[in-house]
Tab-separated table of C-alpha atoms in Angstrom:
chain	number	residue	atom	x	y	z
A	1	MET	CA	-0.062	0.411	0.223
A	2	THR	CA	2.965	2.476	0.961
A	3	ASP	CA	4.594	1.801	-2.633
A	4	VAL	CA	1.065	2.505	-4.431
A	5	SER	CA	0.919	5.767	-2.629
A	6	ALA	CA	4.750	6.742	-2.661
A	7	PHE	CA	4.335	5.913	-6.737
A	8	ILE	CA	1.192	8.780	-6.711
A	9	VAL	CA	3.161	11.344	-4.712
A	10	GLN	CA	6.114	10.766	-6.658
A	11	THR	CA	4.007	11.405	-10.382
A	12	LEU	CA	2.363	14.463	-8.862
A	13	LEU	CA	5.528	15.900	-7.971
A	14	TYR	CA	6.864	14.979	-11.448
A	15	LEU	CA	3.166	16.182	-12.822
A	16	ALA	CA	3.399	19.683	-10.697
A	17	PRO	CA	4.858	21.939	-12.800
A	18	GLY	CA	2.768	20.567	-15.901
A	19	ILE	CA	-0.547	21.859	-14.285
A	20	VAL	CA	0.901	25.082	-13.919
A	21	VAL	CA	2.762	25.402	-17.198
A	22	THR	CA	-1.688	23.716	-18.216
A	23	LEU	CA	-3.169	26.410	-16.102
A	24	SER	CA	-1.121	29.520	-17.548
A	25	LEU	CA	-1.884	28.493	-20.815
A	26	VAL	CA	-5.521	28.432	-20.438
A	27	ILE	CA	-5.532	31.553	-18.147
A	28	VAL	CA	-3.984	33.292	-20.997
A	29	SER	CA	-5.618	31.718	-23.968
A	30	ILE	CA	-9.442	32.688	-21.947
A	31	LEU	CA	-8.217	36.253	-21.641
A	32	LEU	CA	-6.700	36.688	-25.280
A	33	GLY	CA	-10.328	35.234	-26.264
A	34	LEU	CA	-11.806	37.652	-24.328
A	35	LEU	CA	-10.012	40.849	-25.725
A	36	MET	CA	-10.302	39.770	-29.190
A	37	GLY	CA	-14.235	37.888	-28.605
A	38	VAL	CA	-16.000	41.171	-27.200
A	39	PRO	CA	-14.807	43.933	-29.597
A	40	MET	CA	-15.694	41.055	-32.800
A	41	ALA	CA	-18.557	40.719	-31.686
A	42	VAL	CA	-19.761	43.881	-31.616
A	43	GLY	CA	-18.292	45.005	-35.018
A	44	GLN	CA	-19.998	41.540	-36.214
A	45	VAL	CA	-23.564	43.577	-34.873
A	46	TYR	CA	-22.937	46.909	-34.999
A	47	GLY	CA	-20.091	47.591	-37.583
A	48	PRO	CA	-20.074	47.959	-41.251
A	49	LYS	CA	-20.798	45.113	-43.506
A	50	PRO	CA	-16.861	44.489	-44.661
A	51	LEU	CA	-16.088	44.507	-41.321
A	52	ARG	CA	-18.804	42.157	-40.483
A	53	ALA	CA	-17.919	40.235	-42.963
A	54	LEU	CA	-13.841	39.983	-42.522
A	55	ILE	CA	-14.921	38.786	-38.978
A	56	GLY	CA	-17.112	35.947	-40.309
A	57	VAL	CA	-14.299	35.065	-42.238
A	58	TYR	CA	-12.201	34.691	-39.553
A	59	VAL	CA	-14.522	32.655	-37.205
A	60	TRP	CA	-14.978	30.451	-40.014
A	61	ILE	CA	-11.308	29.400	-40.345
A	62	PHE	CA	-10.323	29.940	-36.959
A	63	ARG	CA	-14.060	27.473	-35.909
A	64	GLY	CA	-13.142	25.244	-39.377
A	65	LEU	CA	-9.538	24.146	-38.205
A	66	PRO	CA	-8.758	21.521	-36.278
A	67	ASN	CA	-6.553	22.742	-33.038
A	68	LEU	CA	-3.668	20.741	-34.567
A	69	VAL	CA	-2.906	21.563	-37.934
A	70	LEU	CA	-3.457	25.433	-36.386
A	71	LEU	CA	-0.825	24.378	-33.731
A	72	PHE	CA	1.703	22.669	-36.186
A	73	LEU	CA	0.430	25.908	-39.048
A	74	PHE	CA	2.000	28.832	-36.782
A	75	PHE	CA	4.662	26.631	-35.263
A	76	PHE	CA	6.476	25.520	-38.105
A	77	GLY	CA	4.754	27.914	-40.438
A	78	ILE	CA	3.773	31.397	-39.596
A	79	PHE	CA	5.898	32.547	-36.391
A	80	PRO	CA	9.606	31.138	-38.324
A	81	ILE	CA	8.530	33.134	-41.589
A	82	LEU	CA	7.562	35.882	-39.338
A	83	GLY	CA	10.328	35.430	-37.529
A	84	ILE	CA	8.932	36.506	-33.590
A	85	THR	CA	9.762	33.502	-31.479
A	86	ASP	CA	10.209	29.809	-31.512
A	87	ASP	CA	8.796	29.302	-27.638
A	88	PRO	CA	6.347	26.874	-27.995
A	89	PHE	CA	4.262	28.248	-24.919
A	90	VAL	CA	3.263	31.504	-26.748
A	91	VAL	CA	2.664	30.185	-30.160
A	92	ALA	CA	-0.004	27.743	-28.238
A	93	ALA	CA	-1.133	30.575	-26.077
A	94	THR	CA	-1.224	32.427	-29.463
A	95	VAL	CA	-2.923	29.606	-30.843
A	96	LEU	CA	-5.630	28.440	-28.447
A	97	GLY	CA	-5.895	32.859	-28.005
A	98	LEU	CA	-6.818	33.514	-31.800
A	99	ARG	CA	-9.128	30.089	-31.717
A	100	SER	CA	-10.883	30.788	-28.194
A	101	GLY	CA	-11.509	34.449	-29.679
A	102	ALA	CA	-13.226	33.052	-32.499
A	103	TYR	CA	-15.645	30.813	-30.872
A	104	GLN	CA	-15.990	33.729	-27.608
A	105	SER	CA	-17.289	36.482	-30.512
A	106	GLN	CA	-20.025	34.342	-31.463
A	107	ILE	CA	-21.039	33.926	-28.022
A	108	PHE	CA	-20.890	37.211	-27.083
A	109	ARG	CA	-22.950	37.699	-30.622
A	110	GLY	CA	-25.935	35.645	-29.372
A	111	ALA	CA	-25.715	37.590	-25.880
A	112	ILE	CA	-25.585	41.124	-27.719
A	113	GLN	CA	-28.524	40.117	-30.240
A	114	SER	CA	-30.511	38.956	-27.407
A	115	ILE	CA	-30.917	42.380	-25.451
A	116	GLY	CA	-33.831	43.920	-27.567
A	117	GLU	CA	-33.312	46.315	-30.169
A	118	GLY	CA	-35.377	48.740	-28.349
A	119	GLN	CA	-32.934	49.658	-25.684
A	120	MET	CA	-30.398	50.415	-28.197
A	121	THR	CA	-33.538	53.078	-29.739
A	122	ALA	CA	-34.146	54.609	-26.636
A	123	ALA	CA	-30.339	55.103	-25.293
A	124	ARG	CA	-29.845	56.549	-28.877
A	125	SER	CA	-33.108	58.821	-28.347
A	126	LEU	CA	-31.976	59.963	-24.445
A	127	GLY	CA	-28.830	61.206	-26.611
A	128	MET	CA	-26.193	58.842	-26.212
A	129	SER	CA	-23.966	57.851	-29.413
A	130	THR	CA	-24.177	54.191	-30.631
A	131	PRO	CA	-20.734	53.510	-29.223
A	132	GLN	CA	-21.827	55.153	-25.591
A	133	ALA	CA	-25.004	52.921	-25.700
A	134	ILE	CA	-22.946	49.997	-26.785
A	135	ARG	CA	-20.532	49.980	-23.724
A	136	HIS	CA	-23.014	51.516	-21.026
A	137	ILE	CA	-26.444	50.040	-21.780
A	138	ILE	CA	-25.713	46.615	-24.144
A	139	LEU	CA	-22.430	45.628	-22.708
A	140	PRO	CA	-23.034	45.553	-18.997
A	141	GLN	CA	-25.897	42.805	-19.836
A	142	ALA	CA	-24.838	41.131	-22.362
A	143	LEU	CA	-21.445	39.989	-20.913
A	144	ARG	CA	-23.957	38.715	-18.054
A	145	ILE	CA	-26.006	36.739	-20.192
A	146	ALA	CA	-22.951	35.402	-21.821
A	147	LEU	CA	-21.212	33.867	-18.623
A	148	PRO	CA	-22.475	30.536	-18.354
A	149	GLY	CA	-22.006	29.836	-22.182
A	150	TRP	CA	-18.684	31.566	-22.430
A	151	SER	CA	-17.721	30.007	-18.808
A	152	ASN	CA	-17.615	26.912	-21.382
A	153	GLU	CA	-14.633	27.765	-22.879
A	154	TYR	CA	-12.698	26.853	-19.696
A	155	PRO	CA	-13.340	23.186	-20.123
A	156	ILE	CA	-13.059	23.190	-24.321
A	157	LEU	CA	-9.565	24.785	-23.358
A	158	LEU	CA	-8.407	22.617	-20.675
A	159	THR	CA	-9.036	19.694	-22.764
A	160	ASP	CA	-7.218	21.107	-25.724
A	161	SER	CA	-4.101	22.320	-23.965
A	162	ALA	CA	-3.557	18.897	-24.082
A	163	VAL	CA	-2.801	18.735	-28.257
A	164	CYS	CA	0.398	21.577	-27.010
A	165	TYR	CA	2.041	18.917	-26.015
A	166	ALA	CA	2.226	17.917	-29.937
A	167	ILE	CA	4.560	21.327	-30.066
A	168	GLY	CA	6.449	20.597	-27.409
A	169	VAL	CA	4.675	22.558	-24.873
A	170	ALA	CA	5.713	21.232	-21.382
A	171	GLU	CA	2.224	20.771	-19.821
A	172	ILE	CA	0.614	17.800	-18.061
A	173	LEU	CA	0.343	15.598	-20.513
A	174	ALA	CA	3.631	15.775	-22.031
A	175	LYS	CA	5.157	15.812	-18.672
A	176	SER	CA	3.034	12.338	-18.053
A	177	TYR	CA	4.072	11.054	-21.388
A	178	GLN	CA	7.853	11.809	-19.999
A	179	LEU	CA	7.254	9.969	-16.906
A	180	VAL	CA	6.078	6.910	-18.927
A	181	SER	CA	8.945	6.738	-20.966
A	182	ARG	CA	11.159	6.468	-17.880
A	183	THR	CA	8.819	4.470	-15.758
A	184	ALA	CA	7.523	2.130	-17.391
A	185	GLU	CA	4.007	2.363	-15.918
A	186	PRO	CA	2.187	3.980	-19.137
A	187	MET	CA	-1.307	3.330	-17.515
A	188	ALA	CA	-1.288	4.205	-13.696
A	189	ILE	CA	0.404	7.715	-15.107
A	190	PHE	CA	-1.660	8.340	-18.025
A	191	LEU	CA	-4.699	7.322	-15.487
A	192	ILE	CA	-3.349	10.036	-13.075
A	193	ALA	CA	-3.150	12.668	-15.472
A	194	ALA	CA	-6.948	12.066	-16.553
A	195	VAL	CA	-7.895	12.406	-13.115
A	196	ILE	CA	-5.642	15.321	-12.581
A	197	TYR	CA	-7.728	16.348	-15.733
A	198	ILE	CA	-11.020	16.034	-14.030
A	199	LEU	CA	-10.435	17.665	-10.690
A	200	LEU	CA	-9.371	20.755	-12.580
A	201	ASN	CA	-11.985	20.927	-15.090
A	202	TYR	CA	-14.768	20.354	-11.491
A	203	GLY	CA	-12.816	22.779	-9.953
A	204	GLY	CA	-12.962	25.605	-12.495
A	205	MET	CA	-16.311	24.908	-13.343
A	206	ARG	CA	-17.261	25.664	-9.721
A	207	LEU	CA	-14.961	28.778	-9.561
A	208	PHE	CA	-17.335	29.920	-12.867
A	209	ALA	CA	-20.420	29.245	-10.518
A	210	GLN	CA	-19.488	31.190	-7.880
A	211	ILE	CA	-18.359	34.193	-11.044
A	212	GLU	CA	-21.810	33.949	-12.176
A	213	LYS	CA	-23.628	34.324	-8.814
A	214	LYS	CA	-21.668	36.897	-7.534
A	215	ILE	CA	-22.104	39.036	-10.523
A	216	SER	CA	-25.569	38.514	-11.291
A	217	ILE	CA	-28.083	41.577	-10.894
A	218	PRO	CA	-30.355	40.672	-7.725
A	219	GLY	CA	-33.646	40.540	-8.664
A	220	PHE	CA	-32.989	40.403	-12.504
A	221	GLY	CA	-32.092	37.060	-13.599
A	222	LYS	CA	-33.378	33.506	-13.878
A	223	GLY	CA	-35.305	33.805	-11.027
A	224	ALA	CA	-36.917	36.722	-11.391
A	225	LEU	CA	-38.992	35.527	-14.661
B	1	MET	CA	10.909	20.391	-58.348
B	2	THR	CA	8.977	23.480	-59.672
B	3	ASP	CA	6.659	24.538	-57.014
B	4	ALA	CA	3.479	23.780	-59.264
B	5	ALA	CA	4.900	20.094	-59.238
B	6	PHE	CA	5.142	19.643	-55.616
B	7	PHE	CA	2.149	20.671	-55.542
B	8	THR	CA	0.571	18.341	-58.258
B	9	GLU	CA	2.866	15.506	-57.330
B	10	VAL	CA	3.688	15.443	-54.239
B	11	LEU	CA	1.151	17.102	-51.584
B	12	ILE	CA	-1.989	16.993	-53.349
B	13	PRO	CA	-1.805	13.121	-53.893
B	14	ALA	CA	-0.250	12.688	-50.398
B	15	LEU	CA	-3.522	14.653	-48.561
B	16	LEU	CA	-5.845	12.764	-50.907
B	17	LYS	CA	-4.278	9.348	-49.697
B	18	GLY	CA	-4.226	11.205	-46.021
B	19	GLY	CA	-7.976	12.458	-46.623
B	20	VAL	CA	-9.049	8.511	-47.547
B	21	VAL	CA	-7.620	7.704	-43.739
B	22	SER	CA	-9.422	10.365	-41.995
B	23	LEU	CA	-12.857	9.710	-43.777
B	24	GLN	CA	-12.471	6.219	-42.790
B	25	LEU	CA	-11.872	7.516	-39.149
B	26	ILE	CA	-14.900	9.531	-39.269
B	27	ALA	CA	-17.432	7.114	-40.785
B	28	LEU	CA	-16.815	4.717	-38.484
B	29	ALA	CA	-16.807	6.626	-34.839
B	30	ALA	CA	-19.919	8.669	-35.826
B	31	PRO	CA	-22.339	6.208	-36.289
B	32	PHE	CA	-21.263	4.417	-33.118
B	33	GLY	CA	-20.658	7.262	-30.892
B	34	LEU	CA	-24.632	8.003	-32.016
B	35	LEU	CA	-25.427	4.821	-30.534
B	36	ALA	CA	-23.343	5.262	-27.608
B	37	GLY	CA	-24.631	8.697	-26.786
B	38	ILE	CA	-28.456	7.065	-27.259
B	39	ALA	CA	-27.906	4.075	-25.230
B	40	ILE	CA	-25.887	6.483	-22.403
B	41	ALA	CA	-28.628	8.885	-22.190
B	42	ILE	CA	-31.063	6.068	-21.637
B	43	GLY	CA	-28.987	4.882	-19.112
B	44	ARG	CA	-28.637	8.241	-17.157
B	45	THR	CA	-32.298	9.324	-17.887
B	46	TYR	CA	-34.294	5.930	-17.246
B	47	GLY	CA	-32.233	3.782	-15.772
B	48	GLY	CA	-32.394	3.012	-11.989
B	49	ARG	CA	-29.627	4.457	-9.440
B	50	VAL	CA	-26.694	1.963	-10.217
B	51	VAL	CA	-27.046	2.446	-14.099
B	52	SER	CA	-27.628	6.085	-14.793
B	53	GLY	CA	-24.759	7.029	-11.899
B	54	LEU	CA	-22.445	4.533	-13.796
B	55	CYS	CA	-23.049	6.983	-16.798
B	56	HIS	CA	-22.760	10.065	-15.334
B	57	GLY	CA	-19.515	8.787	-13.933
B	58	TYR	CA	-18.699	7.740	-17.868
B	59	ILE	CA	-19.679	11.594	-19.205
B	60	ILE	CA	-17.668	13.116	-16.226
B	61	PHE	CA	-14.055	10.755	-17.584
B	62	PHE	CA	-14.732	11.554	-20.858
B	63	LYS	CA	-15.957	14.635	-21.088
B	64	GLY	CA	-13.057	15.515	-18.415
B	65	CYS	CA	-10.508	13.691	-19.758
B	66	PRO	CA	-8.817	14.936	-22.943
B	67	LEU	CA	-9.446	13.137	-26.074
B	68	LEU	CA	-5.327	13.248	-26.890
B	69	LEU	CA	-4.793	11.818	-23.212
B	70	LEU	CA	-7.557	9.261	-24.127
B	71	LEU	CA	-6.140	8.204	-27.122
B	72	PHE	CA	-2.487	7.852	-25.305
B	73	ILE	CA	-4.426	5.293	-22.312
B	74	LEU	CA	-6.200	3.314	-25.480
B	75	TYR	CA	-2.595	2.596	-27.249
B	76	PHE	CA	0.032	3.213	-24.841
B	77	GLY	CA	-1.357	2.311	-21.854
B	78	LEU	CA	-3.364	-0.780	-22.582
B	79	PRO	CA	-0.574	-2.651	-23.697
B	80	SER	CA	0.676	-2.945	-19.953
B	81	LEU	CA	-2.013	-5.052	-19.472
B	82	GLY	CA	-1.783	-7.545	-22.130
B	83	ILE	CA	-4.207	-5.897	-24.600
B	84	THR	CA	-2.465	-4.290	-27.766
B	85	LEU	CA	-4.799	-2.518	-30.250
B	86	PRO	CA	-3.563	-1.324	-33.472
B	87	ALA	CA	-3.573	2.670	-33.686
B	88	PHE	CA	-6.413	2.575	-36.336
B	89	VAL	CA	-8.724	1.097	-33.918
B	90	ALA	CA	-7.513	2.486	-30.738
B	91	ALA	CA	-8.335	5.731	-32.428
B	92	VAL	CA	-11.406	5.085	-33.643
B	93	ILE	CA	-12.438	3.676	-30.023
B	94	GLY	CA	-10.896	6.827	-28.860
B	95	PHE	CA	-13.142	8.546	-30.930
B	96	ILE	CA	-16.448	6.436	-30.006
B	97	LEU	CA	-15.844	6.614	-26.297
B	98	CYS	CA	-15.341	10.827	-26.580
B	99	ASN	CA	-18.264	11.118	-29.479
B	100	GLY	CA	-20.956	9.301	-27.121
B	101	ALA	CA	-20.283	11.258	-24.094
B	102	TYR	CA	-20.697	14.074	-25.785
B	103	ASN	CA	-23.507	13.304	-27.886
B	104	SER	CA	-25.129	11.812	-24.736
B	105	GLU	CA	-25.518	15.351	-22.994
B	106	TYR	CA	-27.477	16.385	-26.199
B	107	ILE	CA	-29.787	13.636	-25.992
B	108	ARG	CA	-30.344	13.296	-22.505
B	109	GLY	CA	-31.246	17.091	-22.900
B	110	ALA	CA	-33.805	16.264	-25.777
B	111	LEU	CA	-35.038	13.047	-23.490
B	112	LEU	CA	-36.157	15.355	-21.069
B	113	SER	CA	-37.204	18.295	-23.001
B	114	VAL	CA	-40.122	15.279	-24.192
B	115	LYS	CA	-42.955	15.768	-21.392
B	116	GLU	CA	-43.932	13.548	-18.524
B	117	GLY	CA	-47.529	13.231	-19.932
B	118	GLN	CA	-46.294	11.117	-23.130
B	119	MET	CA	-44.468	8.350	-20.756
B	120	ILE	CA	-48.017	8.459	-18.831
B	121	ALA	CA	-49.981	8.211	-21.778
B	122	ALA	CA	-48.150	5.580	-23.203
B	123	GLN	CA	-48.010	3.242	-20.694
B	124	ALA	CA	-51.976	3.873	-19.968
B	125	LEU	CA	-52.401	2.602	-23.571
B	126	GLY	CA	-50.278	-0.696	-22.719
B	127	MET	CA	-46.922	0.034	-23.664
B	128	SER	CA	-43.759	-1.180	-21.360
B	129	ARG	CA	-41.638	1.481	-20.204
B	130	TRP	CA	-39.266	0.142	-22.761
B	131	GLN	CA	-41.777	0.296	-25.881
B	132	ALA	CA	-42.984	3.755	-24.646
B	133	ILE	CA	-39.201	5.084	-24.676
B	134	ARG	CA	-38.517	3.298	-28.427
B	135	HIS	CA	-41.968	4.113	-29.592
B	136	ILE	CA	-42.799	7.185	-28.532
B	137	ILE	CA	-40.055	9.165	-26.767
B	138	LEU	CA	-37.205	8.640	-28.815
B	139	PRO	CA	-38.185	9.495	-32.128
B	140	GLN	CA	-39.021	13.204	-31.193
B	141	ALA	CA	-36.262	13.225	-28.919
B	142	LEU	CA	-33.716	12.250	-31.330
B	143	ARG	CA	-35.150	15.027	-33.930
B	144	ARG	CA	-34.409	17.756	-31.205
B	145	ALA	CA	-31.176	16.651	-30.757
B	146	ILE	CA	-29.794	16.925	-34.055
B	147	PRO	CA	-28.354	20.434	-33.951
B	148	GLY	CA	-26.343	19.456	-31.393
B	149	VAL	CA	-25.698	16.218	-32.461
B	150	SER	CA	-24.231	17.393	-35.768
B	151	ASN	CA	-22.094	19.941	-34.189
B	152	GLU	CA	-20.622	17.484	-31.946
B	153	PHE	CA	-19.648	15.648	-35.803
B	154	ILE	CA	-18.228	18.727	-36.794
B	155	TYR	CA	-16.071	18.747	-34.026
B	156	LEU	CA	-15.278	15.220	-34.748
B	157	ILE	CA	-14.075	15.780	-38.078
B	158	LYS	CA	-11.571	18.402	-36.692
B	159	TYR	CA	-10.633	16.360	-33.660
B	160	SER	CA	-9.576	12.988	-35.807
B	161	SER	CA	-6.428	14.997	-36.379
B	162	LEU	CA	-5.334	13.612	-32.838
B	163	ALA	CA	-4.526	10.392	-34.592
B	164	TYR	CA	-1.512	11.477	-36.058
B	165	LEU	CA	-0.113	11.830	-32.359
B	166	ILE	CA	-0.709	7.962	-32.088
B	167	THR	CA	0.959	7.378	-35.603
B	168	VAL	CA	-1.974	6.954	-37.734
B	169	THR	CA	-0.731	8.330	-41.195
B	170	GLU	CA	-4.695	10.396	-41.850
B	171	LEU	CA	-4.551	13.809	-43.080
B	172	THR	CA	-2.825	15.947	-40.591
B	173	GLY	CA	0.277	13.197	-40.451
B	174	ALA	CA	0.197	12.829	-44.241
B	175	ALA	CA	0.598	16.731	-44.357
B	176	LYS	CA	3.626	16.510	-41.295
B	177	ILE	CA	5.062	13.791	-43.411
B	178	VAL	CA	5.171	16.062	-46.616
B	179	ALA	CA	6.076	19.127	-44.697
B	180	ALA	CA	9.164	17.734	-43.147
B	181	LYS	CA	10.122	15.932	-45.877
B	182	TYR	CA	10.653	18.565	-48.185
B	183	PHE	CA	10.572	21.630	-45.633
B	184	ALA	CA	7.597	23.352	-46.952
B	185	TYR	CA	5.645	23.524	-43.582
B	186	PHE	CA	3.232	26.890	-44.433
B	187	GLU	CA	2.380	25.363	-47.936
B	188	ALA	CA	1.791	21.779	-46.273
B	189	PHE	CA	-0.094	23.016	-43.215
B	190	ALA	CA	-2.020	26.107	-44.901
B	191	LEU	CA	-3.419	23.334	-47.848
B	192	VAL	CA	-4.369	20.728	-45.362
B	193	GLY	CA	-6.257	23.700	-43.715
B	194	ILE	CA	-8.514	24.212	-46.651
B	195	PHE	CA	-8.902	20.178	-46.952
B	196	TYR	CA	-10.167	20.963	-43.326
B	197	LEU	CA	-12.448	23.758	-44.206
B	198	ILE	CA	-13.906	22.219	-47.009
B	199	LEU	CA	-14.823	19.019	-45.247
B	200	VAL	CA	-16.419	20.888	-42.087
B	201	SER	CA	-17.868	23.021	-44.576
B	202	ILE	CA	-19.713	20.167	-46.555
B	203	ALA	CA	-20.561	18.331	-43.308
B	204	THR	CA	-22.206	21.441	-42.267
B	205	VAL	CA	-24.206	21.991	-45.211
B	206	ALA	CA	-25.280	17.975	-45.412
B	207	VAL	CA	-26.678	18.329	-41.509
B	208	GLY	CA	-28.119	20.941	-42.438
B	209	VAL	CA	-30.448	19.280	-45.137
B	210	LEU	CA	-30.416	16.504	-42.817
B	211	GLU	CA	-32.050	18.452	-40.423
B	212	LYS	CA	-34.572	19.578	-42.837
B	213	ARG	CA	-35.203	16.123	-44.222
B	214	LEU	CA	-35.719	14.316	-40.500
B	215	ALA	CA	-38.285	17.536	-39.674
B	216	ILE	CA	-42.135	16.269	-39.700
B	217	PRO	CA	-43.775	18.724	-41.454
B	218	GLY	CA	-46.242	21.122	-39.029
B	219	PHE	CA	-44.180	19.831	-36.152
B	220	SER	CA	-41.163	21.915	-35.894
B	221	GLY	CA	-41.716	22.874	-32.311
B	222	LYS	CA	-41.168	26.487	-32.994
């Protein structure tokens, strides 16, 4: 029995830096995606036609390509051509972020469109400019509506981050693969890795549920209707 | 070799060959993934405490475990238990297990959206519980689950690329091999990207048509 627990502790210690890398990857890319997703959603709803079309093409490409193909394209193709950096973590965070931005823009777009058009008209008639109305009237409501869908990005990015192993990011899967090649205990180590992912998934979802509760407007939510 | 010849004689033929493998992976995994999804959804919704709990556990594990890790477990892990699967088989099984877990969530939602009174009415007419599920509930629920399930199908097309990482030379693998041999990474991955965009776009149109075809006239639920 002590052998088993010693093995588990050793494995966890070895994988710990990978957990940090995975979580940093997820946090950086979800924020990058947020930074891109909100303006893209606003652009797609209120922007001029060419801009809307451009955002549509961006979303089509980044949602249509497999994560792995995008990682390879950026790591072996685009980044070396541009000569920016060859740090796998930077490439991975960029790709996951760009991709998540495409998905997030559609979540926010749906939320913006779910707000009655009359609100924009009312805000305009009160003398607000369109950008003011978007910033002060539409977005504060839309972002709250979008939160449940948006928090789904976390488990998606968490599981997608494992693919970044393929370009050499030292995240959980890469660390467990290294350990497997040393100890020849593939099943046990990969199962421990799976449990880590599931716990991270669960913990993250709990956190998002808390945030959702915190920022909801009292008397103005699911319960109020 | 000229640039044009590289595309027409090396890259495109390799990608077409890999594309066939990708399509085989998808065509084998999709129907069984749907069946698994239906079975798990029924077990979770109508099963007793034990069956429902097991199905819930299944969903938690296979939705929480990254697909790539699952493929590693099947391909690198199982041999230590004396089960050695060819890479292609391991990939298909992995896709089915994962696809089934996600499908089951959509199907469960659809099952629950069919009003409870229908089950009671069917049983009042003398149907057994299972008959009612099979003839009354499922035909309605499956139609409602189509948007979610077809979304998962499109995810499956993209996720099939992960098979390359357990040595299946499908579309992405074919591109990687050519890219490394001729040092043409950008060309190979840009073109393979176009291949995937075409596949995904065809699939999107096809599931839209399917959804319309399967709709019961005058019973759209809208």
